[in-house]
Amino acid sequence: MFHQVDSLSISGTGTLDGNGASYWRTEHDTTIATLKLENVNKLNIRDIHSLNSKKFHFHVHNCNDVTLTNIHATAPEDSPNTDGIHLSNSDNIRINGANIATGDDCISIGDGVTNTNITAVNCGPGHGISIGSLGKNQGEKEVRSIRVTNCNLKNTKNGLRIKTFAPSPPGLVSDITFEGNIVNNAENPIIIDQHYCPHKKCEGGESSVLINGVKFIDVRGSSSEEVGVKVDCSKSHPCKDIKLKGVSLTFEGKPTNAVCSSADVEFLGDDQTPSSCS
């Protein structure tokens, strides 16, 4: 862990081995990261390989001006909570090139993350690139101005995802763009899920996190299910300004479907698959 350090650079071709196998079999809830950066300004991490983390591989929290380049994170597909890169409460982040194959999200974006650009990430296996989950705790900060471009996701549970708990305290997600990404054989290539309930212990109800201004542009590839686009939003706080343009997702060589609820969804242009919500 690095805490309250300015102008920190970490680089090299070495491997950080979390020896996570024995930990994965336990019931511990503690979030243990192989490399945690907290309250760091002007951070540069390059060429590091994290192997078999106990939970998160890299955790960036309450940091500003962060660049991660050519990061590698590897863990078995069935390893729990081994997110490749987890971001929280941080601003001005650049992830340029990464190879991530884990048992959870390749990249997960928590509350308070703003002005972030993610590009050229190879993801899979894993749960995809996710904003959330949000809405678990009171006082969560907004997530704003996120760009995910030119990434490749293969054999993932999800592709490009936004997820919030229901019910939830108020929150805001705005100005999100997924552009030029390739998603192959994902169970949910494009998904907004505002009824996220991973452990079936949720009380029911609706999310109070407002999702406003999300673009999916030139997202191409294949789905392992007939539904390629799922937009399942809160009945009390419907999603606003969701746009899809140049999307092309197939299932076994045939066009996929889109399923939408409680959302303002617009498909721009006729030459895309799917081209409308059912």
mmCIF file of C-alpha atoms in Angstrom:
data_model
loop_
_atom_site.group_PDB
_atom_site.id
_atom_site.type_symbol
_atom_site.label_atom_id
_atom_site.label_comp_id
_atom_site.label_asym_id
_atom_site.label_seq_id
_atom_site.Cartn_x
_atom_site.Cartn_y
_atom_site.Cartn_z
ATOM 1 C CA MET A 1 0.000 0.000 0.000
ATOM 2 C CA PHE A 2 1.135 3.523 -0.835
ATOM 3 C CA HIS A 3 -0.614 6.253 1.155
ATOM 4 C CA GLN A 4 -0.305 10.044 0.867
ATOM 5 C CA VAL A 5 2.498 10.076 -1.661
ATOM 6 C CA ASP A 6 2.924 12.600 -4.482
ATOM 7 C CA SER A 7 4.637 11.950 -7.826
ATOM 8 C CA LEU A 8 4.868 8.171 -7.452
ATOM 9 C CA SER A 9 6.064 5.925 -10.282
ATOM 10 C CA ILE A 10 6.060 2.131 -10.157
ATOM 11 C CA SER A 11 7.375 0.176 -13.122
ATOM 12 C CA GLY A 12 9.097 -3.024 -14.098
ATOM 13 C CA THR A 13 8.519 -6.428 -15.619
ATOM 14 C CA GLY A 14 8.180 -8.260 -12.320
ATOM 15 C CA THR A 15 5.175 -10.088 -10.899
ATOM 16 C CA LEU A 16 3.271 -9.453 -7.684
ATOM 17 C CA ASP A 17 1.927 -12.838 -6.578
ATOM 18 C CA GLY A 18 -1.021 -12.559 -4.181
ATOM 19 C CA ASN A 19 -1.079 -16.327 -3.448
ATOM 20 C CA GLY A 20 -4.849 -16.072 -3.360
ATOM 21 C CA ALA A 21 -5.871 -19.713 -3.765
ATOM 22 C CA SER A 22 -6.146 -20.533 -0.057
ATOM 23 C CA TYR A 23 -7.897 -17.217 0.669
ATOM 24 C CA TRP A 24 -10.564 -17.795 -1.986
ATOM 25 C CA ARG A 25 -11.780 -20.821 -0.015
ATOM 26 C CA THR A 26 -12.459 -18.751 3.121
ATOM 27 C CA GLU A 27 -15.459 -16.614 4.090
ATOM 28 C CA HIS A 28 -13.527 -13.424 4.818
ATOM 29 C CA ASP A 29 -15.198 -10.168 3.719
ATOM 30 C CA THR A 30 -12.056 -8.048 4.031
ATOM 31 C CA THR A 31 -11.109 -6.330 0.785
ATOM 32 C CA ILE A 32 -7.449 -7.112 0.255
ATOM 33 C CA ALA A 33 -5.704 -5.624 -2.764
ATOM 34 C CA THR A 34 -2.349 -6.791 -4.051
ATOM 35 C CA LEU A 35 -1.407 -3.158 -4.733
ATOM 36 C CA LYS A 36 -3.435 -0.349 -3.166
ATOM 37 C CA LEU A 37 -2.853 3.337 -3.930
ATOM 38 C CA GLU A 38 -4.601 5.764 -1.586
ATOM 39 C CA ASN A 39 -4.384 9.565 -1.461
ATOM 40 C CA VAL A 40 -1.732 9.595 -4.170
ATOM 41 C CA ASN A 41 -1.349 12.503 -6.609
ATOM 42 C CA LYS A 42 0.507 12.128 -9.913
ATOM 43 C CA LEU A 43 0.649 8.337 -10.033
ATOM 44 C CA ASN A 44 2.225 6.353 -12.866
ATOM 45 C CA ILE A 45 2.177 2.541 -12.931
ATOM 46 C CA ARG A 46 3.663 0.700 -15.901
ATOM 47 C CA ASP A 47 4.343 -2.897 -16.972
ATOM 48 C CA ILE A 48 3.417 -4.545 -13.664
ATOM 49 C CA HIS A 49 1.904 -8.055 -13.612
ATOM 50 C CA SER A 50 -0.364 -9.052 -10.724
ATOM 51 C CA LEU A 51 -1.040 -12.762 -10.281
ATOM 52 C CA ASN A 52 -3.682 -14.514 -8.156
ATOM 53 C CA SER A 53 -4.692 -11.591 -5.969
ATOM 54 C CA LYS A 54 -6.679 -12.377 -2.831
ATOM 55 C CA LYS A 55 -9.303 -9.851 -3.967
ATOM 56 C CA PHE A 56 -8.585 -6.717 -6.062
ATOM 57 C CA HIS A 57 -5.376 -6.772 -8.069
ATOM 58 C CA PHE A 58 -4.987 -2.972 -8.237
ATOM 59 C CA HIS A 59 -7.073 -0.575 -6.129
ATOM 60 C CA VAL A 60 -6.878 3.163 -6.799
ATOM 61 C CA HIS A 61 -8.701 5.160 -4.104
ATOM 62 C CA ASN A 62 -8.901 8.909 -3.515
ATOM 63 C CA CYS A 63 -6.184 9.631 -6.050
ATOM 64 C CA ASN A 64 -5.703 12.339 -8.674
ATOM 65 C CA ASP A 65 -3.822 12.361 -11.978
ATOM 66 C CA VAL A 66 -3.329 8.619 -12.450
ATOM 67 C CA THR A 67 -1.833 6.781 -15.434
ATOM 68 C CA LEU A 68 -1.758 2.989 -15.697
ATOM 69 C CA THR A 69 0.014 1.621 -18.775
ATOM 70 C CA ASN A 70 0.454 -1.971 -19.939
ATOM 71 C CA ILE A 71 -0.951 -3.512 -16.772
ATOM 72 C CA HIS A 72 -1.436 -7.280 -16.483
ATOM 73 C CA ALA A 73 -3.749 -9.016 -14.026
ATOM 74 C CA THR A 74 -4.347 -12.766 -13.999
ATOM 75 C CA ALA A 75 -6.433 -15.093 -11.814
ATOM 76 C CA PRO A 76 -8.621 -18.138 -12.481
ATOM 77 C CA GLU A 77 -12.080 -17.575 -13.930
ATOM 78 C CA ASP A 78 -13.719 -18.949 -10.763
ATOM 79 C CA SER A 79 -11.706 -16.842 -8.293
ATOM 80 C CA PRO A 80 -14.070 -14.545 -6.320
ATOM 81 C CA ASN A 81 -13.822 -10.741 -6.288
ATOM 82 C CA THR A 82 -10.501 -10.644 -8.098
ATOM 83 C CA ASP A 83 -11.243 -7.402 -9.985
ATOM 84 C CA GLY A 84 -8.316 -6.418 -12.172
ATOM 85 C CA ILE A 85 -8.410 -2.654 -11.529
ATOM 86 C CA HIS A 86 -10.853 -1.079 -9.082
ATOM 87 C CA LEU A 87 -11.254 2.703 -9.063
ATOM 88 C CA SER A 88 -12.986 4.701 -6.344
ATOM 89 C CA ASN A 89 -13.282 8.375 -5.413
ATOM 90 C CA SER A 90 -10.583 9.418 -7.891
ATOM 91 C CA ASP A 91 -10.231 12.008 -10.659
ATOM 92 C CA ASN A 92 -8.311 12.354 -13.903
ATOM 93 C CA ILE A 93 -7.450 8.713 -14.619
ATOM 94 C CA ARG A 94 -5.962 7.177 -17.752
ATOM 95 C CA ILE A 95 -5.727 3.428 -18.331
ATOM 96 C CA ASN A 96 -3.771 2.861 -21.537
ATOM 97 C CA GLY A 97 -3.339 -0.791 -22.405
ATOM 98 C CA ALA A 98 -4.030 -3.728 -20.121
ATOM 99 C CA ASN A 99 -4.404 -7.490 -20.302
ATOM 100 C CA ILE A 100 -6.827 -8.681 -17.649
ATOM 101 C CA ALA A 101 -8.143 -12.218 -17.140
ATOM 102 C CA THR A 102 -9.775 -12.730 -13.738
ATOM 103 C CA GLY A 103 -12.798 -14.045 -11.873
ATOM 104 C CA ASP A 104 -14.586 -10.696 -11.585
ATOM 105 C CA ASP A 105 -14.686 -7.319 -13.342
ATOM 106 C CA CYS A 106 -11.666 -6.567 -15.488
ATOM 107 C CA ILE A 107 -12.155 -2.924 -14.495
ATOM 108 C CA SER A 108 -14.693 -1.762 -11.920
ATOM 109 C CA ILE A 109 -15.554 1.884 -11.385
ATOM 110 C CA GLY A 110 -16.918 2.799 -7.969
ATOM 111 C CA ASP A 111 -18.496 5.992 -6.697
ATOM 112 C CA GLY A 112 -16.713 9.325 -6.944
ATOM 113 C CA VAL A 113 -14.784 8.476 -10.126
ATOM 114 C CA THR A 114 -14.665 11.325 -12.647
ATOM 115 C CA ASN A 115 -12.791 12.258 -15.836
ATOM 116 C CA THR A 116 -11.550 8.792 -16.694
ATOM 117 C CA ASN A 117 -10.326 7.421 -20.024
ATOM 118 C CA ILE A 118 -9.919 3.663 -20.509
ATOM 119 C CA THR A 119 -8.518 2.405 -23.801
ATOM 120 C CA ALA A 120 -6.921 -0.679 -25.387
ATOM 121 C CA VAL A 121 -7.860 -3.136 -22.644
ATOM 122 C CA ASN A 122 -8.010 -6.849 -23.430
ATOM 123 C CA CYS A 123 -10.537 -8.389 -21.050
ATOM 124 C CA GLY A 124 -11.507 -12.004 -20.528
ATOM 125 C CA PRO A 125 -12.391 -14.176 -18.873
ATOM 126 C CA GLY A 126 -14.127 -12.082 -16.228
ATOM 127 C CA HIS A 127 -17.244 -10.013 -15.704
ATOM 128 C CA GLY A 128 -16.420 -7.228 -18.168
ATOM 129 C CA ILE A 129 -15.860 -3.502 -17.699
ATOM 130 C CA SER A 130 -18.325 -2.193 -15.125
ATOM 131 C CA ILE A 131 -19.485 1.069 -13.640
ATOM 132 C CA GLY A 132 -20.673 -0.014 -10.210
ATOM 133 C CA SER A 133 -22.004 -1.517 -8.314
ATOM 134 C CA LEU A 134 -23.385 1.784 -7.019
ATOM 135 C CA GLY A 135 -26.059 2.639 -4.493
ATOM 136 C CA LYS A 136 -24.932 0.354 -1.695
ATOM 137 C CA ASN A 137 -24.083 3.085 0.836
ATOM 138 C CA GLN A 138 -25.377 6.499 1.855
ATOM 139 C CA GLY A 139 -23.505 9.545 0.569
ATOM 140 C CA GLU A 140 -21.937 8.027 -2.509
ATOM 141 C CA LYS A 141 -20.466 10.605 -4.877
ATOM 142 C CA GLU A 142 -21.426 10.916 -8.526
ATOM 143 C CA VAL A 143 -19.706 9.085 -11.360
ATOM 144 C CA ARG A 144 -19.125 11.397 -14.324
ATOM 145 C CA SER A 145 -17.237 11.744 -17.612
ATOM 146 C CA ILE A 146 -16.104 8.169 -18.250
ATOM 147 C CA ARG A 147 -14.783 7.065 -21.665
ATOM 148 C CA VAL A 148 -14.174 3.413 -22.585
ATOM 149 C CA THR A 149 -12.726 3.055 -26.087
ATOM 150 C CA ASN A 150 -11.067 0.478 -28.323
ATOM 151 C CA CYS A 151 -11.249 -2.386 -25.843
ATOM 152 C CA ASN A 152 -11.602 -6.093 -26.631
ATOM 153 C CA LEU A 153 -13.729 -8.313 -24.412
ATOM 154 C CA LYS A 154 -13.900 -12.051 -25.042
ATOM 155 C CA ASN A 155 -15.721 -14.854 -23.217
ATOM 156 C CA THR A 156 -16.882 -12.555 -20.428
ATOM 157 C CA LYS A 157 -20.028 -12.780 -18.313
ATOM 158 C CA ASN A 158 -20.795 -9.140 -19.114
ATOM 159 C CA GLY A 159 -19.383 -6.773 -21.682
ATOM 160 C CA LEU A 160 -20.009 -3.090 -21.009
ATOM 161 C CA ARG A 161 -22.056 -2.688 -17.840
ATOM 162 C CA ILE A 162 -23.588 -0.171 -15.423
ATOM 163 C CA LYS A 163 -25.048 -1.691 -12.253
ATOM 164 C CA THR A 164 -26.828 -0.279 -9.197
ATOM 165 C CA PHE A 165 -28.438 -1.863 -6.173
ATOM 166 C CA ALA A 166 -32.179 -1.677 -5.525
ATOM 167 C CA PRO A 167 -33.328 -0.188 -3.293
ATOM 168 C CA SER A 168 -30.578 2.399 -2.920
ATOM 169 C CA PRO A 169 -29.773 5.872 -1.604
ATOM 170 C CA PRO A 170 -29.651 8.707 -4.184
ATOM 171 C CA GLY A 171 -26.796 8.845 -6.670
ATOM 172 C CA LEU A 172 -25.892 10.044 -10.151
ATOM 173 C CA VAL A 173 -24.151 8.546 -13.181
ATOM 174 C CA SER A 174 -23.721 10.919 -16.138
ATOM 175 C CA ASP A 175 -21.755 11.529 -19.339
ATOM 176 C CA ILE A 176 -20.642 7.965 -20.077
ATOM 177 C CA THR A 177 -19.356 6.837 -23.485
ATOM 178 C CA PHE A 178 -18.486 3.333 -24.670
ATOM 179 C CA GLU A 179 -17.080 3.616 -28.192
ATOM 180 C CA GLY A 180 -15.274 1.359 -30.659
ATOM 181 C CA ASN A 181 -15.287 -1.708 -28.437
ATOM 182 C CA ILE A 182 -15.403 -5.343 -29.563
ATOM 183 C CA VAL A 183 -17.344 -7.812 -27.420
ATOM 184 C CA ASN A 184 -17.280 -11.495 -28.365
ATOM 185 C CA ASN A 185 -19.251 -14.315 -26.728
ATOM 186 C CA ALA A 186 -20.411 -12.232 -23.763
ATOM 187 C CA GLU A 187 -23.507 -13.259 -21.841
ATOM 188 C CA ASN A 188 -24.599 -9.602 -21.575
ATOM 189 C CA PRO A 189 -22.679 -7.552 -24.175
ATOM 190 C CA ILE A 190 -24.426 -4.262 -23.267
ATOM 191 C CA ILE A 191 -26.247 -4.062 -19.960
ATOM 192 C CA ILE A 192 -27.612 -1.434 -17.605
ATOM 193 C CA ASP A 193 -28.881 -3.239 -14.524
ATOM 194 C CA GLN A 194 -30.580 -1.155 -11.844
ATOM 195 C CA HIS A 195 -31.887 -4.198 -9.999
ATOM 196 C CA TYR A 196 -28.481 -5.673 -9.200
ATOM 197 C CA CYS A 197 -28.764 -8.255 -6.424
ATOM 198 C CA PRO A 198 -25.786 -10.634 -6.491
ATOM 199 C CA HIS A 199 -26.489 -12.579 -3.303
ATOM 200 C CA LYS A 200 -30.307 -12.680 -3.425
ATOM 201 C CA LYS A 201 -30.498 -10.845 -0.100
ATOM 202 C CA CYS A 202 -31.968 -7.612 -1.444
ATOM 203 C CA GLU A 203 -35.205 -6.319 0.032
ATOM 204 C CA GLY A 204 -36.793 -5.339 -3.284
ATOM 205 C CA GLY A 205 -37.719 -1.845 -4.340
ATOM 206 C CA GLU A 206 -36.158 0.573 -6.786
ATOM 207 C CA SER A 207 -32.801 2.232 -7.189
ATOM 208 C CA SER A 208 -32.513 5.977 -6.536
ATOM 209 C CA VAL A 209 -29.360 6.281 -8.643
ATOM 210 C CA LEU A 210 -30.140 8.382 -11.726
ATOM 211 C CA ILE A 211 -28.377 7.311 -14.926
ATOM 212 C CA ASN A 212 -28.312 10.170 -17.429
ATOM 213 C CA GLY A 213 -26.410 10.468 -20.701
ATOM 214 C CA VAL A 214 -24.931 7.127 -21.776
ATOM 215 C CA LYS A 215 -23.701 6.414 -25.314
ATOM 216 C CA PHE A 216 -22.869 3.034 -26.854
ATOM 217 C CA ILE A 217 -21.168 3.771 -30.198
ATOM 218 C CA ASP A 218 -19.729 1.199 -32.619
ATOM 219 C CA VAL A 219 -19.951 -1.725 -30.215
ATOM 220 C CA ARG A 220 -19.562 -4.889 -32.271
ATOM 221 C CA GLY A 221 -19.300 -8.628 -31.776
ATOM 222 C CA SER A 222 -21.389 -11.517 -30.512
ATOM 223 C CA SER A 223 -23.548 -12.526 -27.602
ATOM 224 C CA SER A 224 -23.855 -15.926 -25.967
ATOM 225 C CA GLU A 225 -27.563 -15.152 -25.449
ATOM 226 C CA GLU A 226 -30.368 -13.941 -27.724
ATOM 227 C CA VAL A 227 -30.564 -10.603 -25.872
ATOM 228 C CA GLY A 228 -27.588 -8.454 -26.841
ATOM 229 C CA VAL A 229 -28.753 -5.214 -25.203
ATOM 230 C CA LYS A 230 -30.461 -5.101 -21.820
ATOM 231 C CA VAL A 231 -31.480 -1.787 -20.271
ATOM 232 C CA ASP A 232 -33.277 -2.487 -17.004
ATOM 233 C CA CYS A 233 -33.705 0.817 -15.180
ATOM 234 C CA SER A 234 -35.333 2.064 -12.018
ATOM 235 C CA LYS A 235 -39.078 2.642 -12.107
ATOM 236 C CA SER A 236 -38.736 5.524 -9.640
ATOM 237 C CA HIS A 237 -35.695 7.081 -11.379
ATOM 238 C CA PRO A 238 -35.861 6.035 -15.055
ATOM 239 C CA CYS A 239 -32.703 6.215 -17.166
ATOM 240 C CA LYS A 240 -32.455 9.314 -19.340
ATOM 241 C CA ASP A 241 -30.737 9.956 -22.664
ATOM 242 C CA ILE A 242 -29.466 6.471 -23.504
ATOM 243 C CA LYS A 243 -28.191 6.363 -27.098
ATOM 244 C CA LEU A 244 -26.959 3.509 -29.289
ATOM 245 C CA LYS A 245 -25.296 4.078 -32.655
ATOM 246 C CA GLY A 246 -23.473 1.651 -34.929
ATOM 247 C CA VAL A 247 -24.118 -1.326 -32.653
ATOM 248 C CA SER A 248 -23.777 -4.769 -34.255
ATOM 249 C CA LEU A 249 -24.267 -7.799 -32.011
ATOM 250 C CA THR A 250 -25.190 -11.273 -33.196
ATOM 251 C CA PHE A 251 -26.201 -14.548 -31.541
ATOM 252 C CA GLU A 252 -25.244 -17.726 -33.403
ATOM 253 C CA GLY A 253 -24.979 -15.660 -36.569
ATOM 254 C CA LYS A 254 -28.409 -14.084 -36.175
ATOM 255 C CA PRO A 255 -29.424 -10.615 -34.973
ATOM 256 C CA THR A 256 -29.759 -10.139 -31.223
ATOM 257 C CA ASN A 257 -32.678 -8.497 -29.437
ATOM 258 C CA ALA A 258 -32.830 -5.483 -27.137
ATOM 259 C CA VAL A 259 -34.944 -5.474 -23.974
ATOM 260 C CA CYS A 260 -35.552 -2.117 -22.275
ATOM 261 C CA SER A 261 -37.635 -0.955 -19.318
ATOM 262 C CA SER A 262 -38.060 2.392 -17.544
ATOM 263 C CA ALA A 263 -35.594 4.045 -19.887
ATOM 264 C CA ASP A 264 -35.378 6.734 -22.548
ATOM 265 C CA VAL A 265 -33.487 4.744 -25.207
ATOM 266 C CA GLU A 266 -32.771 5.995 -28.724
ATOM 267 C CA PHE A 267 -31.288 3.938 -31.552
ATOM 268 C CA LEU A 268 -29.558 6.303 -33.975
ATOM 269 C CA GLY A 269 -29.589 4.953 -37.516
ATOM 270 C CA ASP A 270 -31.256 1.875 -38.958
ATOM 271 C CA ASP A 271 -28.132 -0.097 -39.828
ATOM 272 C CA GLN A 272 -27.518 -1.677 -36.464
ATOM 273 C CA THR A 273 -28.330 -4.873 -34.617
ATOM 274 C CA PRO A 274 -30.451 -4.720 -32.587
ATOM 275 C CA SER A 275 -32.189 -1.616 -33.905
ATOM 276 C CA SER A 276 -35.019 -1.189 -31.409
ATOM 277 C CA CYS A 277 -36.224 -2.216 -27.969
ATOM 278 C CA SER A 278 -38.855 -4.812 -27.324
#
